XYZ file of C-alpha atoms in Angstrom:
611
model
C -26.196 -9.270 -18.804
C -24.634 -7.122 -16.062
C -23.735 -3.520 -16.732
C -19.927 -3.326 -16.821
C -17.793 -0.240 -16.174
C -14.013 -0.153 -16.701
C -11.960 2.269 -14.612
C -8.409 3.270 -15.560
C -5.633 5.160 -13.798
C -2.355 5.760 -15.594
C 0.416 8.106 -16.753
C 1.578 9.232 -13.315
C 2.432 6.272 -11.085
C 0.835 2.971 -10.078
C -1.258 2.483 -13.199
C -4.196 0.143 -12.731
C -7.456 -1.091 -14.179
C -10.647 -2.107 -12.407
C -13.901 -3.651 -13.580
C -17.224 -3.089 -11.824
C -20.476 -4.913 -12.595
C -23.770 -3.464 -11.367
C -22.090 -1.536 -8.565
C -19.843 -4.399 -7.375
C -16.076 -4.794 -7.945
C -15.314 -7.812 -10.141
C -11.585 -7.502 -10.866
C -8.746 -5.034 -10.328
C -4.973 -5.076 -10.694
C -1.945 -2.798 -10.953
C -0.016 -2.888 -14.202
C 3.270 -3.340 -12.335
C 2.271 -6.904 -11.459
C 2.226 -7.775 -15.163
C 5.043 -5.603 -16.547
C 7.322 -6.249 -13.518
C 8.169 -2.526 -13.562
C 7.641 -1.223 -10.042
C 5.095 1.605 -9.903
C 4.597 1.287 -13.660
C 2.987 4.483 -14.968
C 2.254 3.306 -18.497
C -1.160 2.486 -19.877
C -2.412 -0.642 -18.024
C -2.850 -2.842 -21.097
C -2.291 -6.132 -19.353
C -4.369 -5.161 -16.322
C -7.247 -4.231 -18.630
C -6.912 -7.537 -20.468
C -6.967 -9.405 -17.164
C -10.137 -7.598 -16.025
C -11.911 -8.478 -19.277
C -10.799 -12.099 -19.036
C -11.903 -12.336 -15.404
C -15.453 -11.447 -16.440
C -15.325 -13.280 -19.772
C -16.223 -10.168 -21.754
C -14.891 -8.020 -24.584
C -14.583 -4.257 -24.799
C -17.880 -4.232 -26.721
C -19.633 -5.434 -23.558
C -18.640 -2.374 -21.539
C -21.207 0.311 -20.799
C -18.582 2.883 -19.879
C -14.855 3.554 -19.609
C -13.898 6.127 -16.977
C -10.469 7.720 -16.586
C -9.581 8.646 -13.014
C -8.912 12.375 -13.402
C -9.568 15.366 -15.658
C -6.518 15.982 -17.900
C -7.581 19.474 -18.950
C -7.918 20.660 -15.366
C -4.566 19.094 -14.533
C -2.913 20.842 -17.481
C -4.292 24.137 -16.165
C -2.645 23.485 -12.824
C 0.667 22.586 -14.488
C 0.626 25.849 -16.469
C -0.305 27.905 -13.431
C 2.324 26.251 -11.235
C 5.174 26.943 -13.601
C 3.957 30.479 -14.284
C 4.100 31.211 -10.569
C 7.489 29.494 -10.195
C 9.292 32.246 -12.103
C 12.643 31.746 -13.876
C 13.533 28.804 -11.623
C 10.754 26.762 -13.173
C 11.787 27.314 -16.791
C 14.005 24.246 -17.226
C 11.634 21.646 -15.742
C 8.673 23.279 -17.507
C 10.460 23.063 -20.851
C 11.059 19.372 -20.209
C 7.411 18.452 -19.562
C 5.537 20.934 -21.788
C 6.062 19.087 -25.111
C 4.482 15.927 -23.721
C 1.492 17.841 -22.429
C 1.033 19.583 -25.771
C 1.380 16.341 -27.767
C -1.076 14.166 -25.876
C -1.393 14.522 -22.109
C -3.926 17.366 -22.165
C -6.129 15.183 -24.387
C -5.360 11.904 -22.660
C -8.846 10.475 -23.244
C -8.040 10.130 -26.936
C -4.885 8.259 -25.952
C -6.939 5.947 -23.721
C -9.373 5.263 -26.585
C -6.481 4.459 -28.937
C -4.786 2.171 -26.399
C -7.990 0.224 -25.852
C -8.563 -0.123 -29.580
C -5.014 -1.459 -29.984
C -5.822 -4.351 -27.654
C -7.876 -5.937 -30.432
C -10.610 -6.992 -28.030
C -13.539 -5.178 -29.590
C -14.677 -1.566 -29.507
C -14.950 0.205 -26.182
C -17.190 3.177 -25.420
C -15.397 6.521 -25.636
C -13.581 7.216 -22.367
C -14.900 9.902 -20.045
C -13.072 11.640 -17.187
C -13.795 11.713 -13.488
C -11.992 14.007 -11.027
C -8.947 12.731 -9.121
C -10.227 13.267 -5.599
C -13.750 12.241 -6.510
C -12.265 8.937 -7.690
C -10.453 8.594 -4.353
C -13.635 9.447 -2.440
C -15.729 7.006 -4.473
C -13.181 4.249 -3.843
C -13.472 4.943 -0.107
C -17.218 5.300 0.351
C -18.992 3.186 -2.243
C -17.347 -0.157 -1.307
C -17.535 0.601 2.423
C -20.115 -1.152 4.623
C -21.691 2.195 5.557
C -25.044 3.472 4.285
C -23.796 6.979 5.050
C -20.443 8.382 6.194
C -18.033 11.280 6.115
C -15.214 10.802 3.607
C -11.738 12.329 3.710
C -9.163 12.047 0.919
C -5.574 13.212 1.382
C -2.686 12.922 -1.087
C -0.006 14.922 -2.865
C -2.138 16.533 -5.561
C -4.808 15.615 -8.086
C -5.825 18.208 -10.651
C -5.859 21.035 -8.106
C -7.186 19.520 -4.914
C -4.859 17.923 -2.358
C -7.381 17.266 0.411
C -11.158 16.875 0.277
C -14.085 16.218 2.611
C -17.235 14.560 1.256
C -20.590 13.381 2.538
C -21.569 9.959 1.272
C -25.219 8.944 1.502
C -26.556 5.853 -0.243
C -25.524 6.194 -3.894
C -24.595 9.888 -3.672
C -21.307 11.618 -2.869
C -21.313 15.351 -2.155
C -18.234 17.576 -1.845
C -18.214 19.465 1.461
C -14.811 21.198 1.518
C -11.353 21.034 -0.032
C -7.772 22.317 0.109
C -5.898 22.993 -3.113
C -2.327 22.872 -4.397
C 0.326 23.911 -3.498
C -0.840 23.365 0.102
C -0.584 19.628 0.567
C -0.117 17.271 3.501
C 1.141 14.616 1.088
C 3.763 17.005 -0.258
C 4.852 17.910 3.275
C 5.428 14.247 4.108
C 7.155 13.631 0.766
C 9.451 16.625 1.401
C 10.757 14.919 4.535
C 10.939 11.607 2.670
C 13.200 13.306 0.124
C 15.204 15.160 2.776
C 15.891 11.905 4.632
C 17.222 10.273 1.461
C 14.265 8.119 0.395
C 12.472 8.108 -2.933
C 9.360 10.262 -3.246
C 6.098 8.395 -4.039
C 7.505 5.093 -2.801
C 9.734 5.773 0.229
C 7.138 7.387 2.470
C 6.407 4.078 4.189
C 10.111 3.807 5.036
C 9.958 7.190 6.733
C 6.908 6.028 8.679
C 8.767 2.868 9.752
C 11.779 4.945 10.819
C 9.750 7.364 12.955
C 9.411 5.153 16.087
C 13.213 5.121 16.456
C 13.200 8.890 16.942
C 11.742 11.653 19.077
C 9.614 14.490 17.612
C 12.155 17.150 18.544
C 11.546 19.099 15.317
C 7.735 19.059 15.551
C 7.507 22.573 17.011
C 9.791 23.886 14.266
C 7.607 22.246 11.609
C 4.479 23.810 13.096
C 6.171 27.186 13.474
C 7.850 27.428 10.068
C 6.421 24.917 7.600
C 2.723 24.240 8.182
C -0.041 26.225 9.846
C -2.632 23.801 11.249
C -5.871 25.690 11.860
C -8.672 24.877 14.288
C -11.118 24.276 11.424
C -8.942 21.426 10.075
C -7.479 23.389 7.181
C -3.774 24.051 6.760
C -1.310 26.026 4.662
C 2.378 25.526 3.922
C 5.049 28.217 3.898
C 6.201 27.744 0.313
C 9.505 29.558 0.880
C 10.896 26.289 2.237
C 9.773 24.022 -0.612
C 11.028 23.538 -4.169
C 8.352 21.261 -5.637
C 6.389 24.215 -7.004
C 9.323 24.760 -9.381
C 9.144 21.156 -10.541
C 12.768 20.170 -9.936
C 13.018 18.669 -6.441
C 11.107 18.664 -3.171
C 13.343 20.861 -0.994
C 16.536 22.857 -1.268
C 18.823 25.214 0.596
C 16.158 26.948 2.702
C 14.969 23.605 4.046
C 18.547 22.480 4.733
C 19.293 25.680 6.630
C 16.080 25.407 8.647
C 16.926 21.879 9.831
C 20.666 22.396 10.099
C 22.020 19.897 7.603
C 22.142 18.694 3.998
C 19.801 16.306 2.245
C 20.855 12.728 3.057
C 22.297 10.917 0.058
C 20.416 7.681 -0.707
C 22.008 4.479 0.621
C 24.296 6.335 3.052
C 24.054 5.303 6.723
C 21.022 6.466 8.656
C 21.589 8.517 11.808
C 19.491 9.413 14.824
C 18.857 12.765 13.148
C 16.835 11.126 10.363
C 14.900 9.174 12.991
C 14.031 12.381 14.827
C 13.022 14.126 11.597
C 10.777 11.193 10.696
C 9.200 11.162 14.160
C 8.576 14.893 13.953
C 6.804 15.002 10.599
C 4.861 11.861 11.581
C 3.622 13.623 14.721
C 2.505 16.700 12.791
C 0.863 14.546 10.132
C -1.149 12.740 12.804
C -2.313 16.099 14.182
C -3.349 17.227 10.700
C -5.283 14.007 10.067
C -7.113 14.368 13.380
C -7.968 17.972 12.476
C -9.411 16.887 9.135
C -11.418 14.120 10.798
C -12.916 16.634 13.255
C -13.805 18.923 10.360
C -15.423 16.034 8.485
C -17.535 15.056 11.491
C -18.605 18.664 12.040
C -19.341 19.248 8.365
C -21.414 16.120 7.801
C -22.831 15.165 11.189
C -21.580 11.620 10.595
C -19.776 9.445 13.128
C -18.523 6.991 10.522
C -15.520 7.899 8.399
C -13.990 6.574 5.168
C -10.435 7.371 4.030
C -8.500 7.208 0.764
C -5.559 8.931 -0.917
C -1.880 8.192 -0.441
C -1.793 9.635 3.081
C -4.502 7.121 4.068
C -1.784 4.457 3.750
C -0.116 6.017 6.809
C -1.281 3.264 9.130
C 0.287 4.911 12.186
C -1.876 8.011 11.694
C -4.839 5.721 11.044
C -4.197 3.997 14.368
C -4.115 7.325 16.200
C -7.399 8.287 14.506
C -9.074 4.973 15.320
C -8.204 5.350 19.019
C -9.081 9.055 19.218
C -12.813 8.608 19.808
C -13.566 11.149 17.073
C -15.464 8.557 15.041
C -17.420 5.429 15.882
C -16.268 3.459 12.835
C -13.427 3.808 10.336
C -13.096 2.170 6.908
C -10.021 2.660 4.703
C -9.795 1.690 1.045
C -7.058 -1.010 0.841
C -5.850 0.415 -2.500
C -5.830 3.942 -1.091
C -3.242 5.316 -3.550
C -3.738 6.257 -7.178
C -4.170 2.636 -8.258
C -7.406 2.604 -6.274
C -8.657 5.580 -8.283
C -9.311 3.172 -11.158
C -11.799 1.368 -8.942
C -13.269 4.605 -7.617
C -13.795 5.999 -11.127
C -15.601 2.835 -12.189
C -17.711 2.677 -9.021
C -18.695 6.333 -9.276
C -20.290 5.643 -12.665
C -21.743 2.222 -11.889
C -23.257 2.989 -8.484
C -25.352 5.830 -9.917
C -27.146 3.276 -12.089
C -27.034 0.056 -10.032
C -26.738 1.254 -6.436
C -24.649 -0.570 -3.808
C -25.865 -4.167 -3.660
C -23.313 -5.243 -1.041
C -24.959 -3.138 1.697
C -27.512 -5.897 2.224
C -24.694 -8.187 3.415
C -23.443 -5.853 6.155
C -19.898 -6.255 4.812
C -17.741 -4.185 2.474
C -17.609 -4.861 -1.257
C -13.871 -5.456 -1.609
C -13.886 -9.259 -1.301
C -10.922 -9.067 1.041
C -9.137 -7.016 -1.676
C -8.592 -10.331 -3.512
C -9.502 -8.987 -6.941
C -6.469 -10.098 -8.962
C -5.617 -13.182 -11.034
C -5.669 -16.735 -9.668
C -4.080 -19.949 -10.914
C -5.852 -23.310 -10.511
C -3.987 -26.374 -9.254
C -4.058 -27.914 -12.727
C -2.145 -24.977 -14.179
C 0.320 -24.916 -11.283
C 0.978 -28.649 -11.593
C 1.621 -28.346 -15.320
C 4.145 -25.581 -14.659
C 5.944 -27.665 -12.016
C 6.046 -30.876 -14.041
C 7.171 -29.226 -17.277
C 10.099 -27.610 -15.469
C 11.124 -30.687 -13.528
C 10.605 -29.091 -10.121
C 10.251 -31.401 -7.117
C 7.013 -31.127 -5.165
C 4.452 -32.966 -3.078
C 0.713 -32.482 -3.363
C -1.454 -32.090 -0.245
C -5.191 -31.909 -0.787
C -7.771 -30.321 1.501
C -6.661 -29.504 5.042
C -3.431 -31.450 4.544
C -1.767 -28.479 2.818
C -2.467 -26.271 5.849
C -1.199 -28.909 8.259
C 1.989 -29.418 6.242
C 2.598 -25.665 5.960
C 2.021 -25.050 9.667
C 4.423 -27.877 10.494
C 7.181 -26.192 8.491
C 6.378 -22.809 10.062
C 6.525 -24.265 13.568
C 9.923 -25.774 12.705
C 11.264 -22.296 11.897
C 10.880 -22.284 8.106
C 10.214 -19.114 6.116
C 7.507 -19.886 3.586
C 6.436 -18.391 0.293
C 2.624 -18.608 0.292
C 0.801 -18.380 -3.054
C -2.958 -18.979 -2.890
C -6.035 -17.916 -4.842
C -6.615 -14.443 -6.259
C -3.894 -11.809 -5.971
C -4.411 -8.774 -3.762
C -5.317 -5.350 -5.189
C -3.333 -2.609 -3.487
C 0.138 -2.398 -1.913
C -0.377 -4.889 0.938
C 0.058 -8.663 0.886
C -2.970 -10.043 2.698
C -2.348 -13.774 2.607
C -2.551 -14.511 -1.107
C 0.962 -13.502 -2.234
C 2.796 -13.518 1.112
C 6.007 -14.558 2.797
C 5.213 -16.071 6.191
C 7.149 -16.868 9.359
C 6.808 -17.645 13.055
C 6.481 -14.365 15.002
C 7.826 -15.989 18.201
C 11.255 -16.488 16.609
C 13.719 -13.867 17.908
C 15.802 -14.055 14.717
C 12.900 -13.917 12.246
C 12.806 -10.141 11.635
C 16.538 -9.917 10.996
C 16.545 -13.011 8.808
C 13.595 -11.862 6.715
C 14.924 -8.336 6.248
C 18.498 -9.224 5.369
C 18.351 -12.657 3.748
C 14.941 -12.673 2.090
C 13.684 -9.136 1.456
C 17.226 -7.643 1.126
C 16.062 -4.384 2.699
C 16.852 -2.027 5.559
C 17.161 -3.712 8.938
C 14.995 -1.113 10.725
C 11.897 -2.061 8.722
C 9.188 -3.780 10.805
C 7.061 -6.753 9.795
C 3.322 -7.044 10.152
C 1.310 -9.699 11.986
C -1.682 -11.546 10.588
C -3.969 -12.807 13.348
C -7.265 -14.647 13.497
C -9.881 -11.950 14.032
C -11.412 -13.631 17.070
C -7.994 -13.772 18.774
C -6.805 -10.251 17.904
C -7.815 -8.753 21.252
C -5.615 -11.238 23.120
C -2.499 -9.913 21.396
C -3.181 -6.339 20.256
C -4.932 -3.245 21.623
C -7.197 -2.947 18.594
C -10.499 -1.146 18.906
C -11.912 -2.680 15.726
C -11.081 -5.172 13.026
C -8.229 -4.362 10.609
C -8.697 -6.655 7.584
C -6.476 -4.648 5.239
C -3.413 -4.092 7.451
C -3.999 -0.349 7.534
C -4.135 0.349 11.286
C -1.240 0.249 13.767
C -1.921 -0.679 17.377
C 0.222 -1.525 20.387
C 0.829 -5.132 21.364
C -1.175 -6.149 24.434
C 0.535 -5.358 27.704
C 0.498 -8.932 29.004
C 2.646 -10.212 26.095
C 5.286 -7.496 26.430
C 8.699 -8.434 27.757
C 8.915 -8.124 31.549
C 11.449 -5.305 31.651
C 9.633 -3.298 28.999
C 6.261 -3.843 30.660
C 7.425 -1.980 33.735
C 10.067 0.387 32.410
C 9.045 1.295 28.871
C 10.832 0.380 25.623
C 14.269 1.532 24.544
C 14.162 3.356 21.233
C 16.792 4.524 18.796
C 18.596 2.656 16.040
C 20.799 0.850 18.542
C 17.813 -1.030 19.968
C 16.649 -2.705 16.750
C 17.335 -6.267 17.880
C 15.932 -6.062 21.396
C 13.203 -8.565 22.309
C 10.124 -6.548 23.299
C 7.330 -9.122 23.484
C 6.384 -12.764 23.148
C 6.073 -12.015 19.414
C 9.416 -10.276 18.775
C 9.337 -10.602 14.978
C 6.300 -8.307 14.665
C 6.774 -5.953 17.632
C 8.234 -2.642 16.518
C 10.600 -0.560 18.632
C 7.677 1.428 20.100
C 5.705 -1.743 20.944
C 3.453 -1.256 17.923
C 2.365 -3.578 15.133
C 0.605 -3.064 11.783
C -2.131 -5.626 12.289
C -4.122 -7.664 9.782
C -7.171 -9.423 11.209
C -8.209 -12.480 9.209
C -11.602 -14.154 8.845
C -12.942 -16.980 6.699
C -15.167 -14.446 4.931
C -12.196 -12.369 3.741
C -9.645 -15.109 3.035
C -10.706 -18.704 3.777
C -7.361 -20.335 2.927
C -5.312 -17.940 5.040
C -7.713 -18.285 7.964
C -7.436 -22.085 7.772
C -3.645 -21.865 7.831
C -3.746 -19.612 10.897
C -6.080 -22.076 12.614
C -3.736 -24.936 11.811
C -0.745 -22.992 13.175
C -2.714 -22.151 16.306
C -3.682 -25.797 16.820
C -0.042 -26.834 16.501
C 1.609 -24.050 18.534
C -1.099 -22.266 20.516
C -0.275 -19.062 18.597
C -2.875 -17.657 16.118
C -0.408 -15.106 14.677
C 1.996 -15.243 11.718
C 4.507 -12.804 10.283
C 3.041 -11.673 6.959
C 5.083 -9.706 4.444
C 4.726 -9.258 0.712
C 5.995 -11.957 -1.647
C 8.762 -9.952 -3.361
C 12.244 -8.614 -2.803
C 13.283 -5.012 -2.513
C 12.745 -3.051 -5.717
C 10.394 -5.566 -7.342
C 6.589 -5.774 -7.467
C 4.762 -8.513 -5.593
C 4.748 -11.772 -7.556
C 1.733 -12.591 -9.710
C 2.395 -15.989 -11.304
C 3.686 -19.370 -10.081
C 6.804 -18.837 -12.199
C 7.562 -15.506 -10.528
C 6.932 -17.045 -7.118
C 9.335 -19.926 -7.827
C 12.024 -17.547 -9.108
C 11.754 -15.351 -5.996
C 11.785 -18.460 -3.785
C 15.003 -19.774 -5.308
C 16.939 -16.518 -5.167
C 16.174 -15.697 -1.536
C 16.458 -17.369 1.854
C 12.954 -18.856 1.876
C 12.890 -22.532 2.859
C 9.557 -23.737 1.517
C 7.215 -22.664 -1.273
C 3.489 -23.449 -1.205
C 1.762 -23.004 -4.566
C -1.908 -23.895 -4.187
C -1.945 -27.535 -3.054
C 1.744 -28.087 -3.842
C 4.621 -27.875 -1.358
C 8.216 -27.461 -2.527
C 11.311 -27.624 -0.316
C 14.267 -25.615 -1.586
C 16.797 -28.327 -0.867
C 14.894 -30.712 -3.158
C 15.008 -28.457 -6.208
C 17.302 -29.245 -9.168
C 18.688 -25.678 -9.179
C 19.535 -25.703 -5.476
C 23.263 -26.299 -5.944
C 23.514 -23.655 -8.673
C 21.189 -21.101 -7.050
C 22.517 -17.746 -5.897
C 23.849 -18.300 -2.391
C 21.535 -16.019 -0.457
C 23.638 -16.579 2.662
C 26.377 -14.481 1.088
C 24.116 -11.633 -0.051
C 25.178 -8.220 1.207
C 22.024 -6.380 2.310
C 21.275 -2.983 0.834
C 20.922 -0.195 3.395
C-alpha cells in the first residue's frame, strides 16, 4: 500500500487539504469549493473527506498529517507585533488574544480533534511544518527540476515574509530570508487597500488596473516606502503603515504622502488609482527581479521556482521570465496559502519516497486537475431527475458541438473532468468564448461575471500555436505568466503608433483577438497540451479546425463574490442566473432557451453591474 500524507492549511484564509502518496500529489482542494464561502478559513472538513475518498482510504491509512505552519512561532510574532505597536495596538490585540489563548497557539490539538470528528478512523497526531517551507516545498518538489533556486514571497508566515531556498533532489535548504514587518506582500496589499479593494483577495484587481495607469508615483514609493537594496533585500518605512497595529493597512500618513484619502469601495475609479496601481506594480517587479538575482547568486542555479501569494502576480512573473536572469521558471499553480497544504504534505512524503515524477520530465501537478470529478452517469441522473433539457454527444461529437456554438458567438459554461486546484480555471471549470468577438469582454464582464469592466480576460491557446499569437519565451500551462500579443496580430494603428491607455480606452480594439488583449497589449496566457488537459486540448483543436483560431477566452466558472463551481448542480445554477448561452456538462449539452426555468429565470439582461 502506498504511503499517504495529508497536508492541511486553515484558520487564516483559503483553507485546503491535499493528499500525497509516495511523493506524488493524488488529490487537493480548497474548502471554499465545498462550503461555498469564498476564501473559507475554517477547518477543511469537506476537502479532507474528498481527498480520502479520492484515494479510497480512511484516516487510519495515513502515515502522517502535516499542518502548514508552526502555531507557536506565529503566536510569538503576534505577541511581539502588538507589544511593539504601543497603545494603538491595544484594541485589536484585545480582540484576537482570547482566541489565541483558547486554541490557536495549540492548533495541532484542534486539527486532531477535527479529524477525529469526521468519523473516518483515527489519524496520526498532526505535526507542524513552517509556513514558508511549505510554500517552498510546494514550488520545488512538484517542479520538473532536479535542482533549482526557490523564492517564496507573501504577506507573512510565522515571521518570514520572503525566503530563498536551494532545492536539490529530495532536499530543500534555506539560503536567506526577510522577516516581518518588512514584506513585499504587505506593500502591495497596502496599495490594494488604499485603492479601495479588499486585502487578500483584491490584489489581482490592482494588478489588472495597473496597465491603465503610468508609474508616476514609483519614485515616491522607492524614496519613502521601500528601500530596495542591491543584494535583493528590502525594508519598509513603517511610519507610513498601520498593519503592525492590527487595525488597517494604512492611515493618515499614507494619505498625506499620496495626496488623497483612501478610496471607498464601490465608488468610481479614477486615473489616480490607475497610476497608483501602475506605480506599486513597477516597484514590485523591480523587487521580484532583485530577489531572483539574489537567488541565482546564492545557489548557482539557473532554474527558479516560485510560490507565495506574490507569485500569483503574473505580470511580475512575465517580466522575470523575459529578463534573462534564469533559464527556466516554474510557478506553483496554487501559489497562495491553499498550496501550503500540498507543500506540507510533499515535504514529509518526499523525504521518504523521493520525487518519482522526475523520470517523466514533466511536473507532478497533473495539470493542477486534482479536485473532484463527476462521471457522465452521475451527471445524467442529475439532469433527468430535475427535468432539464439536454442532448448527449459522445466522443469527439461533444467538442464539435461546443466549437460550433462558440463560433456562432455563444458564451459557454464548460464543466469537464477533475476540478482545478488553485485560483485559476484551466479548462475544467471554465466559462469560454470567442476571443475574436469585439463585444465578448464587455459582455462577459457585465452580463456574466457581474464585475468591473476594466478587468481583462485570459486566453487559452494550443501550446504548439502559442508562438503565433503571443511573445512567450516558454510554456505557461497554469496561466501565471503575462506576455504581449504578437506584433503581427495587433491592430494596424496600434502596431505603428502604440496603444492608448487610461480608463477611457477600455473598449478599443487592439488586436485580432480583442477579447483577450489588455490595454497594454498584454495577455495572461494559458498554453494547453493533451498531457495537461486532454478534453480542453481537443476542444481547442475543434475550434481551430472550424475557425482557424486555436485560442479561446477562458475565465473561471463563477460570478463575482462566489467560489468556482464544483458540482453539476452549481454549474447549472450559475448558468441559469447569468448570460451564458450554453452549458456543457461532460458529454451533455444544454441550451438555456430549452430549459424549463428559462421564462422564470432572473433576467440577466437587466442586471446592473457592480463597479
